[in-house]
Coordinates of C-alpha atoms and ligand atoms in Angstrom, one line a residue:
M1 CA -108.0 112.9 -133.8
E2 CA -108.0 114.0 -137.4
S3 CA -104.7 115.8 -136.9
Q4 CA -102.2 115.7 -134.1
S5 CA -100.8 119.0 -135.1
G6 CA -104.0 120.9 -135.5
C7 CA -103.3 120.9 -139.3
S8 CA -100.6 123.4 -138.7
L9 CA -97.7 121.7 -140.4
P10 CA -96.1 123.5 -143.3
I11 CA -96.0 121.5 -146.6
I12 CA -98.1 118.7 -145.1
Y13 CA -101.1 120.9 -144.5
K14 CA -100.2 124.4 -145.6
P15 CA -98.0 125.9 -148.4
F16 CA -94.7 127.2 -147.2
D17 CA -94.9 130.8 -146.0
G18 CA -91.5 132.5 -145.5
T19 CA -93.1 135.2 -143.3
E20 CA -93.8 132.5 -140.6
K21 CA -91.1 131.6 -138.2
S22 CA -92.5 128.2 -137.5
H23 CA -92.2 127.4 -141.3
W24 CA -88.4 128.3 -141.1
V25 CA -88.1 126.1 -138.0
D26 CA -89.8 123.2 -139.9
R27 CA -87.2 123.5 -142.7
G28 CA -84.5 123.5 -140.0
H29 CA -85.8 120.2 -138.7
L30 CA -86.1 118.8 -142.2
Y31 CA -82.4 119.4 -143.0
D32 CA -81.3 118.4 -139.4
F33 CA -83.0 115.0 -139.8
L34 CA -81.8 114.6 -143.4
Y35 CA -78.1 115.3 -142.6
S36 CA -78.0 113.7 -139.1
T37 CA -79.3 110.4 -140.6
K38 CA -77.2 110.8 -143.8
G39 CA -80.6 110.1 -145.3
M40 CA -80.2 111.6 -148.8
R41 CA -81.5 108.9 -151.3
K42 CA -81.5 106.3 -148.5
K43 CA -84.0 104.0 -146.9
L44 CA -85.2 105.6 -143.7
L45 CA -87.5 104.7 -140.8
D46 CA -89.7 107.3 -139.2
F47 CA -90.6 105.9 -135.8
G48 CA -94.0 107.4 -134.5
P49 CA -94.8 109.7 -137.4
G50 CA -98.0 111.3 -136.1
D51 CA -99.4 113.2 -139.1
G52 CA -96.4 112.1 -141.2
W53 CA -93.7 114.3 -139.6
P54 CA -90.9 114.3 -140.5
S55 CA -91.4 111.5 -143.0
L56 CA -93.5 113.4 -145.5
I57 CA -91.2 116.4 -145.6
I58 CA -88.1 114.2 -145.9
A59 CA -89.6 111.9 -148.5
P60 CA -88.7 114.0 -151.6
F61 CA -85.0 113.7 -150.6
A62 CA -85.0 110.0 -149.5
Q63 CA -85.1 106.8 -151.6
E64 CA -87.8 105.2 -149.4
I65 CA -89.4 105.9 -146.1
V66 CA -91.4 103.7 -143.7
G67 CA -93.4 105.3 -141.0
L68 CA -94.2 102.9 -138.1
D69 CA -96.8 103.8 -135.5
S70 CA -98.7 101.9 -132.9
S71 CA -101.9 103.9 -133.6
N72 CA -104.0 102.7 -136.4
S73 CA -105.6 106.1 -136.9
R74 CA -102.2 107.8 -137.2
V75 CA -101.2 105.2 -139.9
Q76 CA -104.4 106.0 -141.8
I77 CA -104.0 109.8 -141.5
C78 CA -100.3 109.5 -142.7
T79 CA -101.3 107.3 -145.6
E80 CA -104.0 109.8 -146.6
N81 CA -101.6 112.7 -146.3
A82 CA -99.0 111.0 -148.5
R83 CA -101.7 110.2 -151.1
R84 CA -103.0 113.8 -151.0
L85 CA -99.4 115.2 -151.4
G86 CA -98.6 112.7 -154.3
I87 CA -95.8 111.1 -152.3
N88 CA -95.3 107.5 -153.4
N89 CA -92.0 106.6 -151.7
A90 CA -93.4 106.7 -148.2
E91 CA -95.4 103.8 -146.6
F92 CA -97.0 103.8 -143.2
K93 CA -97.4 100.6 -141.1
Y94 CA -99.1 99.7 -137.9
Y95 CA -97.6 97.4 -135.2
S96 CA -98.7 96.7 -131.7
A97 CA -96.9 98.7 -129.0
G98 CA -94.6 96.7 -126.8
E99 CA -94.0 94.0 -129.5
N100 CA -90.8 93.8 -131.5
I101 CA -90.5 96.1 -134.5
P102 CA -91.7 94.2 -137.5
F103 CA -88.5 94.4 -139.6
D104 CA -85.4 92.2 -140.1
N105 CA -82.1 93.1 -138.5
N106 CA -80.1 95.7 -140.4
T107 CA -83.0 97.0 -142.6
F108 CA -82.6 100.8 -142.5
D109 CA -79.8 103.2 -143.5
G110 CA -81.1 105.8 -141.0
I111 CA -83.8 106.2 -138.4
M112 CA -85.7 109.4 -137.2
A113 CA -87.7 109.5 -134.0
A114 CA -89.5 112.8 -133.1
S115 CA -91.2 112.9 -129.7
S116 CA -92.1 109.2 -130.0
I117 CA -89.7 107.0 -128.0
E118 CA -90.9 108.4 -124.7
Q119 CA -94.4 107.4 -125.7
T120 CA -93.6 103.7 -125.9
P121 CA -94.2 101.3 -123.0
N122 CA -90.4 100.7 -122.6
P123 CA -88.2 103.4 -124.2
K124 CA -84.9 101.4 -123.5
Q125 CA -86.3 98.3 -125.2
T126 CA -87.5 100.5 -128.1
L127 CA -83.9 101.8 -128.5
H128 CA -82.6 98.2 -128.5
E129 CA -85.1 97.4 -131.3
L130 CA -84.1 100.5 -133.3
F131 CA -80.5 99.5 -133.0
R132 CA -81.4 96.0 -134.3
V133 CA -83.1 97.2 -137.4
L134 CA -80.5 99.9 -138.2
K135 CA -77.7 98.9 -140.6
P136 CA -74.1 98.9 -139.3
G137 CA -72.8 102.5 -139.8
G138 CA -76.4 103.7 -139.9
Q139 CA -77.4 106.8 -137.9
L140 CA -80.3 107.3 -135.5
R141 CA -81.5 110.8 -134.7
I142 CA -83.8 111.3 -131.8
K143 CA -85.6 114.4 -130.6
Y144 CA -87.5 114.0 -127.4
E145 CA -89.5 115.7 -124.7
S146 CA -87.5 115.6 -121.5
L147 CA -89.1 116.9 -118.4
H148 CA -86.7 119.6 -117.4
R149 CA -88.8 122.2 -119.3
Y150 CA -91.6 121.7 -116.7
K151 CA -89.4 122.6 -113.7
D152 CA -90.5 125.2 -111.2
G153 CA -94.3 125.1 -111.4
K154 CA -95.4 123.1 -114.5
E155 CA -94.9 119.7 -113.0
K156 CA -98.6 119.3 -112.6
D157 CA -100.8 120.4 -115.4
F158 CA -103.9 119.6 -117.4
W159 CA -105.2 119.9 -121.0
I160 CA -108.7 119.8 -122.4
T161 CA -109.0 118.2 -125.9
E162 CA -111.9 117.9 -128.3
L163 CA -113.0 114.5 -129.4
K164 CA -115.5 113.3 -132.0
N165 CA -119.3 113.0 -131.3
K166 CA -119.5 116.0 -128.9
Q167 CA -117.1 114.4 -126.4
S168 CA -114.1 115.9 -124.8
R169 CA -111.2 114.7 -122.6
I170 CA -109.4 116.2 -119.7
I171 CA -105.8 115.0 -119.4
L172 CA -104.1 115.4 -116.1
F173 CA -100.3 115.3 -116.0
N174 CA -98.3 114.6 -112.9
R175 CA -94.6 114.8 -113.8
N176 CA -91.8 113.4 -111.7
I177 CA -88.8 115.2 -113.1
E178 CA -86.1 113.6 -110.9
E179 CA -87.3 110.1 -111.6
E180 CA -88.1 110.8 -115.3
Y181 CA -91.7 109.6 -115.5
V182 CA -95.2 111.0 -116.0
I183 CA -98.5 109.7 -114.8
Q184 CA -101.4 110.8 -117.0
Y185 CA -105.1 110.5 -116.3
G186 CA -107.4 110.7 -119.3
I187 CA -111.0 111.5 -118.3
T188 CA -113.4 111.2 -121.2
L189 CA -116.6 113.3 -121.0
S190 CA -120.0 113.2 -122.7
M191 CA -119.8 116.9 -123.4
S192 CA -118.1 119.0 -126.0
R193 CA -115.0 121.1 -125.2
Q194 CA -117.1 124.2 -125.5
E195 CA -119.8 122.9 -123.1
L196 CA -117.0 122.0 -120.6
R197 CA -115.5 125.5 -121.0
D198 CA -118.9 127.0 -120.3
V199 CA -119.3 125.0 -117.1
I200 CA -115.8 126.1 -116.0
S201 CA -116.4 129.7 -116.8
K202 CA -119.7 129.8 -114.9
I203 CA -118.6 127.9 -111.8
I204 CA -114.9 128.0 -111.2
K205 CA -112.6 130.9 -111.5
D206 CA -109.0 130.1 -112.5
I207 CA -109.2 126.4 -113.0
S208 CA -105.9 124.7 -112.2
Y209 CA -104.6 121.2 -111.4
A210 CA -105.1 122.0 -107.8
N211 CA -108.9 122.5 -108.0
I212 CA -109.7 120.0 -110.8
A213 CA -111.3 117.7 -108.2
E214 CA -114.0 120.4 -107.6
L215 CA -114.7 120.5 -111.4
L216 CA -114.9 116.7 -111.6
D217 CA -117.4 116.7 -108.8
I218 CA -119.6 119.1 -110.7
I219 CA -119.4 117.2 -114.0
K220 CA -119.2 113.7 -112.6
N221 CA -122.4 112.5 -114.4
H222 CA -120.7 113.3 -117.7
I223 CA -117.6 111.0 -117.1
I224 CA -117.8 108.1 -119.4
H225 CA -114.3 106.7 -119.1
V226 CA -111.1 107.2 -117.1
N227 CA -107.7 105.7 -117.9
K228 CA -104.3 106.0 -116.3
L229 CA -101.0 105.8 -118.2
R230 CA -97.4 105.9 -116.9
T231 CA -94.7 106.9 -119.4
T232 CA -91.0 107.1 -119.0
H233 CA -89.4 110.4 -120.1
P234 CA -85.6 109.9 -120.2
S235 CA -83.4 113.0 -119.9
G236 CA -80.6 113.5 -122.5
K237 CA -78.2 112.1 -120.0
T238 CA -80.2 108.9 -119.6
Y239 CA -80.7 108.5 -123.4
A240 CA -76.9 109.0 -123.9
E241 CA -76.1 106.3 -121.3
W242 CA -78.6 103.9 -122.7
L243 CA -77.5 104.3 -126.3
K244 CA -73.8 103.6 -125.4
E245 CA -74.9 100.6 -123.3
I246 CA -77.0 99.2 -126.2
G247 CA -73.9 99.2 -128.4
F248 CA -74.0 102.4 -130.6
K249 CA -70.4 103.2 -131.5
K250 CA -70.7 106.9 -131.2
V251 CA -73.3 109.1 -129.4
I252 CA -73.4 112.8 -130.4
P253 CA -75.6 115.1 -128.4
S254 CA -75.8 118.1 -130.7
H255 CA -77.4 121.4 -131.5
D256 CA -80.7 121.5 -133.3
G257 CA -81.2 122.6 -136.9
G258 CA -84.8 123.7 -136.0
M259 CA -83.4 126.1 -133.4
A260 CA -80.7 127.4 -135.8
A261 CA -83.4 128.1 -138.4
A262 CA -85.4 130.1 -135.8
N263 CA -82.3 132.2 -135.2
L264 CA -81.8 132.7 -139.0
Y265 CA -85.4 133.8 -139.2
D266 CA -84.8 136.5 -136.5
Y267 CA -81.8 137.7 -138.4
Y268 CA -83.4 137.8 -141.9
K269 CA -87.1 138.5 -141.1
D270 CA -87.0 142.1 -142.4
I271 CA -85.3 141.2 -145.7
K272 CA -88.1 140.8 -148.1
T273 CA -86.0 138.9 -150.7
V274 CA -85.8 135.9 -148.4
R275 CA -89.3 134.6 -148.5
E276 CA -89.5 131.8 -151.1
V277 CA -88.7 128.3 -149.9
E278 CA -85.7 128.1 -152.3
S279 CA -84.0 131.2 -150.8
V280 CA -84.9 130.2 -147.2
D281 CA -83.4 126.7 -147.9
K282 CA -80.2 128.3 -149.2
L283 CA -79.6 129.7 -145.8
I284 CA -80.9 126.9 -143.7
K285 CA -79.5 123.9 -145.5
P286 CA -75.8 124.5 -144.9
T287 CA -76.4 125.8 -141.4
A288 CA -78.4 122.7 -140.3
K289 CA -75.7 120.5 -141.9
V290 CA -73.1 121.9 -139.6
V291 CA -75.2 122.5 -136.5
C292 CA -76.6 118.9 -136.3
Y293 CA -73.0 117.7 -135.7
L294 CA -72.0 120.5 -133.3
D295 CA -71.6 119.1 -129.7
A296 CA -74.2 120.5 -127.3
P297 CA -74.1 120.1 -123.5
I298 CA -76.1 117.0 -122.5
K299 CA -77.7 118.8 -119.5
T300 CA -79.7 120.9 -122.0
D301 CA -81.4 117.7 -123.3
P302 CA -80.4 118.3 -126.9
P303 CA -81.2 116.1 -129.9
I304 CA -79.0 113.1 -130.1
T305 CA -77.4 111.2 -133.0
A306 CA -76.3 107.7 -132.4
I307 CA -74.1 105.8 -134.9
K308 CA -74.2 102.0 -135.1
Ligands
SAM1 C1 -96.1 113.2 -129.9 S1 -96.4 112.3 -131.4 C2 -95.1 112.8 -132.4 C3 -95.6 112.7 -133.9 C4 -94.5 113.2 -134.9 N1 -93.3 112.5 -134.9 C5 -94.2 114.7 -134.6 O1 -93.2 115.0 -134.1 O2 -95.1 115.5 -135.0 C6 -96.0 110.7 -130.9 C7 -96.2 109.6 -131.9 O3 -95.7 108.4 -131.5 C8 -96.7 107.4 -131.7 N2 -96.4 106.3 -130.8 C9 -96.8 106.1 -129.5 N3 -96.5 104.9 -129.0 C10 -95.8 104.3 -130.0 C11 -95.2 103.0 -130.1 N4 -95.1 102.2 -129.1 N5 -94.6 102.7 -131.3 C12 -94.6 103.6 -132.3 N6 -95.2 104.8 -132.3 C13 -95.8 105.1 -131.1 C14 -98.0 108.1 -131.5 O4 -99.1 107.3 -132.1 C15 -97.7 109.4 -132.2 O5 -97.9 109.2 -133.6

């Protein structure tokens, strides 16, 4: 995949546009990560950066950032994005998933992890490793995808993604919310996403997880590979328990600077003088600074800051 985000990220792929709510939210996340890690002019780790998010938006404020990812193509894309943006204090490194993180104990002042810990083979072991490489007094900020959002009807789901060389992939998700895990099946097909959509629209009305077997039977000659993956998706409560058990001195489930920025956008959207990044930042920065330390109920699966 050339871009995980569909090239939608402000700053990284597009100039900041103050009329776009998602661009305000992005600034909210930026200041949330910056203040919750105490990352100003510090050495930070971005665990699982994807397209370089948040590392590339934080880089101008930090001393140095390392992005660590277990996908070689993500590392290449992040490196290319940094080069294109003229960012020279961010470096991206590959390591093999499941192995120890390739840094000495007490290396980083702060660590950010956005939707990445739950992608690793053993999230609890990953947290142990993040604890090890964080300096005493350093702060880890995690944002994660818990499964509660899929309650009541979205436990079973599927996506269709476009791949290179006129291939596509159907991904089936079977989510077990109570036991906090997901089984994914990836079915790679020798047909483009459009060709697949054409077959679906001709033959099956209202394609859903329940009738996907019917579709697979029709396109079975196009299946070139199937893989199965089980991932653990801890809830906020589980994360908080693990972080304490691992030895973090303080665990703070808190409100989210991104969400606060969304609320600010709703309030200020008709005020035309608040459009440039500088004027938007003037509102978001102090708000995110406070919000990311405001206690939030753990049952809402909020972002968590853990202090070593
Ligand atoms: C959902 S993406 C999130 C990307 C980015 N942080 C964001 O929020 O846009 C998850 C990222 O974690 C990476 N990842 C998956 N398993 C990993 C592992 N074991 N160690 C480090 N990164 C991993 C993926 O390659 C991907 O870049």
